[in-house]
Amino acid sequence: EVHLVESGGGLFQPGGSLRLSCGASGFTVNSYYMAWVRQPPGKGLEWVSSAYGSGTTSYANSVKGRFTISTDIPKNTLYLHMRSLRADDTAVYFCARGIQDSGGYDLGLDSWGQGILVTVSS
Amino acid sequence: DIQMTQSPASLSASVGDRVSITCRASQTIGNYLSWYQQKSGKAPELLIYGASSRQSGVPSRFSGSVSGTDFTLTITSLQPDDIATYYCHQSYTAPCTFGQGTKLEI
């Protein structure tokens, strides 16, 4: 059974940094693409970043240069390194597993973690 | 960046009704559009991928269709368990984008 568990959230100061972790079980993270999606309180979903087994990564414009996505294959874990935190980074952060078609195009996110709250406030 | 315009923002319907939610892409995205259901306080769940393929375990009353850059999620015979917010998501190219969401009430 596929299982994703996020950790590392909490209350952080503006300008600070943190690392979110997403432990995976039931599959290997380098066999799928992995993504982070966030949801500010009371608002909609926002894609943050994706990582592929090839090593390719992509980011939303709002986090480019501040956030870094990575994977640890032996630990089967996805990370999101977040720095230069801003108040508008406050959100529940979900990690998700992606599925692709035979051409390597992304089809969607078929498994999600329960989410972890990150609050940026002084 | 590709914009996804989702409508309506909210929808009220009765049990047994047929409802439709639409997403329009600002440019061509092929069939790289998925739909998600998010119940209050929970993580989203994948309903439809590739514009019209139903995810395993999703009831057959959920279906997806596409016409050009217009994508539609249809729920036939609405059930009380379908109370949720629904989102579309384009994964054709980064930055990937979600629609604004449709809150469905019964």
PDB file of C-alpha atoms in Angstrom, chain A residues 10-122:
ATOM      1  CA  GLY A  10       5.654  24.326  12.558  1.00  0.00           C
ATOM      2  CA  LEU A  11       6.052  28.027  13.310  1.00  0.00           C
ATOM      3  CA  PHE A  12       8.947  29.851  11.661  1.00  0.00           C
ATOM      4  CA  GLN A  13      10.222  33.424  11.535  1.00  0.00           C
ATOM      5  CA  PRO A  14      10.095  35.505   8.351  1.00  0.00           C
ATOM      6  CA  GLY A  15      13.450  35.232   6.624  1.00  0.00           C
ATOM      7  CA  GLY A  16      14.101  31.862   8.244  1.00  0.00           C
ATOM      8  CA  SER A  17      14.488  28.412   6.756  1.00  0.00           C
ATOM      9  CA  LEU A  18      13.241  24.877   7.245  1.00  0.00           C
ATOM     10  CA  ARG A  19      13.243  21.452   5.621  1.00  0.00           C
ATOM     11  CA  LEU A  20      10.088  19.472   5.031  1.00  0.00           C
ATOM     12  CA  SER A  21      10.378  15.703   4.712  1.00  0.00           C
ATOM     13  CA  CYS A  22       8.024  13.221   3.063  1.00  0.00           C
ATOM     14  CA  GLY A  23       8.650   9.582   3.886  1.00  0.00           C
ATOM     15  CA  ALA A  24       7.364   7.165   1.263  1.00  0.00           C
ATOM     16  CA  SER A  25       6.441   3.500   1.550  1.00  0.00           C
ATOM     17  CA  GLY A  26       4.926   1.000  -0.843  1.00  0.00           C
ATOM     18  CA  PHE A  27       6.942   2.305  -3.819  1.00  0.00           C
ATOM     19  CA  THR A  28      10.323   3.859  -4.583  1.00  0.00           C
ATOM     20  CA  VAL A  29      10.454   7.641  -5.031  1.00  0.00           C
ATOM     21  CA  ASN A  30      12.819   7.476  -8.012  1.00  0.00           C
ATOM     22  CA  SER A  31      10.347   5.339  -9.991  1.00  0.00           C
ATOM     23  CA  TYR A  32       7.758   8.136 -10.137  1.00  0.00           C
ATOM     24  CA  TYR A  33       7.791  11.889 -10.260  1.00  0.00           C
ATOM     25  CA  MET A  34       7.157  13.519  -6.901  1.00  0.00           C
ATOM     26  CA  ALA A  35       5.625  16.883  -6.131  1.00  0.00           C
ATOM     27  CA  TRP A  36       4.896  19.384  -3.391  1.00  0.00           C
ATOM     28  CA  VAL A  37       1.558  21.197  -3.421  1.00  0.00           C
ATOM     29  CA  ARG A  38       0.514  23.790  -0.852  1.00  0.00           C
ATOM     30  CA  GLN A  39      -2.769  25.245   0.347  1.00  0.00           C
ATOM     31  CA  PRO A  40      -2.908  28.539   2.264  1.00  0.00           C
ATOM     32  CA  PRO A  41      -5.559  28.566   5.004  1.00  0.00           C
ATOM     33  CA  GLY A  42      -9.029  28.775   3.462  1.00  0.00           C
ATOM     34  CA  LYS A  43      -7.682  28.984  -0.085  1.00  0.00           C
ATOM     35  CA  GLY A  44      -7.106  26.749  -3.092  1.00  0.00           C
ATOM     36  CA  LEU A  45      -4.316  24.411  -4.114  1.00  0.00           C
ATOM     37  CA  GLU A  46      -1.008  25.741  -5.464  1.00  0.00           C
ATOM     38  CA  TRP A  47       1.601  23.551  -7.142  1.00  0.00           C
ATOM     39  CA  VAL A  48       5.046  24.280  -5.648  1.00  0.00           C
ATOM     40  CA  SER A  49       7.637  21.957  -7.170  1.00  0.00           C
ATOM     41  CA  SER A  50       8.241  18.618  -8.896  1.00  0.00           C
ATOM     42  CA  ALA A  51      11.203  16.240  -9.022  1.00  0.00           C
ATOM     43  CA  TYR A  52      11.846  13.475 -11.552  1.00  0.00           C
ATOM     44  CA  GLY A  53      13.917  10.315 -11.469  1.00  0.00           C
ATOM     45  CA  SER A  54      16.135  11.845 -14.165  1.00  0.00           C
ATOM     46  CA  GLY A  55      17.165  14.554 -11.691  1.00  0.00           C
ATOM     47  CA  THR A  56      15.101  17.251 -13.390  1.00  0.00           C
ATOM     48  CA  THR A  57      13.294  19.658 -11.080  1.00  0.00           C
ATOM     49  CA  SER A  58      10.799  22.463 -11.633  1.00  0.00           C
ATOM     50  CA  TYR A  59       9.392  25.229  -9.432  1.00  0.00           C
ATOM     51  CA  ALA A  60       6.551  27.690  -9.191  1.00  0.00           C
ATOM     52  CA  ASN A  61       7.630  31.261  -9.914  1.00  0.00           C
ATOM     53  CA  SER A  62       6.687  32.255  -6.351  1.00  0.00           C
ATOM     54  CA  VAL A  63       9.293  29.920  -4.810  1.00  0.00           C
ATOM     55  CA  LYS A  64      11.991  29.758  -7.493  1.00  0.00           C
ATOM     56  CA  GLY A  65      15.384  30.590  -6.000  1.00  0.00           C
ATOM     57  CA  ARG A  66      14.124  30.121  -2.433  1.00  0.00           C
ATOM     58  CA  PHE A  67      12.920  26.493  -2.327  1.00  0.00           C
ATOM     59  CA  THR A  68      14.828  23.353  -3.361  1.00  0.00           C
ATOM     60  CA  ILE A  69      13.284  19.950  -3.912  1.00  0.00           C
ATOM     61  CA  SER A  70      15.370  16.806  -3.517  1.00  0.00           C
ATOM     62  CA  THR A  71      15.119  13.086  -2.936  1.00  0.00           C
ATOM     63  CA  ASP A  72      17.112  10.645  -0.805  1.00  0.00           C
ATOM     64  CA  ILE A  73      16.756   7.304  -2.556  1.00  0.00           C
ATOM     65  CA  PRO A  74      18.208   5.075   0.224  1.00  0.00           C
ATOM     66  CA  LYS A  75      15.818   6.720   2.702  1.00  0.00           C
ATOM     67  CA  ASN A  76      12.998   6.752   0.108  1.00  0.00           C
ATOM     68  CA  THR A  77      12.240  10.304   1.178  1.00  0.00           C
ATOM     69  CA  LEU A  78      11.318  13.537  -0.596  1.00  0.00           C
ATOM     70  CA  TYR A  79      12.456  16.875   0.810  1.00  0.00           C
ATOM     71  CA  LEU A  80      11.582  20.514   0.355  1.00  0.00           C
ATOM     72  CA  HIS A  81      14.245  22.923   1.566  1.00  0.00           C
ATOM     73  CA  MET A  82      12.647  26.324   2.166  1.00  0.00           C
ATOM     74  CA  ARG A  83      14.598  29.539   2.843  1.00  0.00           C
ATOM     75  CA  SER A  84      13.963  33.295   2.903  1.00  0.00           C
ATOM     76  CA  LEU A  85      10.527  32.481   4.279  1.00  0.00           C
ATOM     77  CA  ARG A  86       7.706  34.966   3.804  1.00  0.00           C
ATOM     78  CA  ALA A  87       4.298  35.288   5.435  1.00  0.00           C
ATOM     79  CA  ASP A  88       2.645  34.177   2.187  1.00  0.00           C
ATOM     80  CA  ASP A  89       4.463  30.823   2.428  1.00  0.00           C
ATOM     81  CA  THR A  90       2.071  29.988   5.272  1.00  0.00           C
ATOM     82  CA  ALA A  91       0.125  26.944   4.126  1.00  0.00           C
ATOM     83  CA  VAL A  92      -0.515  23.250   4.515  1.00  0.00           C
ATOM     84  CA  TYR A  93       2.113  21.499   2.414  1.00  0.00           C
ATOM     85  CA  PHE A  94       1.232  18.195   0.749  1.00  0.00           C
ATOM     86  CA  CYS A  95       3.640  15.800  -0.897  1.00  0.00           C
ATOM     87  CA  ALA A  96       2.256  13.705  -3.720  1.00  0.00           C
ATOM     88  CA  ARG A  97       3.261  10.945  -6.113  1.00  0.00           C
ATOM     89  CA  GLY A  98       2.870  11.577  -9.814  1.00  0.00           C
ATOM     90  CA  ILE A  99       2.074   9.252 -12.687  1.00  0.00           C
ATOM     91  CA  GLN A 100       3.243   9.614 -16.268  1.00  0.00           C
ATOM     92  CA  ASP A 101       2.248   8.257 -19.667  1.00  0.00           C
ATOM     93  CA  SER A 102       4.505   6.204 -21.916  1.00  0.00           C
ATOM     94  CA  GLY A 103       5.861   9.417 -23.438  1.00  0.00           C
ATOM     95  CA  GLY A 104       7.008  10.688 -20.051  1.00  0.00           C
ATOM     96  CA  TYR A 105       4.335  13.361 -19.756  1.00  0.00           C
ATOM     97  CA  ASP A 106       2.782  13.990 -16.357  1.00  0.00           C
ATOM     98  CA  LEU A 107      -0.764  12.672 -16.021  1.00  0.00           C
ATOM     99  CA  GLY A 108      -1.594  13.633 -12.446  1.00  0.00           C
ATOM    100  CA  LEU A 109      -0.968  13.059  -8.753  1.00  0.00           C
ATOM    101  CA  ASP A 110      -2.374   9.722  -7.621  1.00  0.00           C
ATOM    102  CA  SER A 111      -1.308   9.510  -3.974  1.00  0.00           C
ATOM    103  CA  TRP A 112      -1.086  12.291  -1.392  1.00  0.00           C
ATOM    104  CA  GLY A 113       0.200  12.685   2.146  1.00  0.00           C
ATOM    105  CA  GLN A 114      -2.023  14.068   4.893  1.00  0.00           C
ATOM    106  CA  GLY A 115      -0.308  17.464   4.751  1.00  0.00           C
ATOM    107  CA  ILE A 116       1.780  19.476   7.230  1.00  0.00           C
ATOM    108  CA  LEU A 117       1.179  23.050   8.353  1.00  0.00           C
ATOM    109  CA  VAL A 118       3.922  25.636   7.957  1.00  0.00           C
ATOM    110  CA  THR A 119       3.254  28.998   9.597  1.00  0.00           C
ATOM    111  CA  VAL A 120       5.552  31.953   8.910  1.00  0.00           C
ATOM    112  CA  SER A 121       5.040  34.707  11.449  1.00  0.00           C
ATOM    113  CA  SER A 122       6.995  36.858  13.865  1.00  0.00           C
TER     114      SER A 122
END
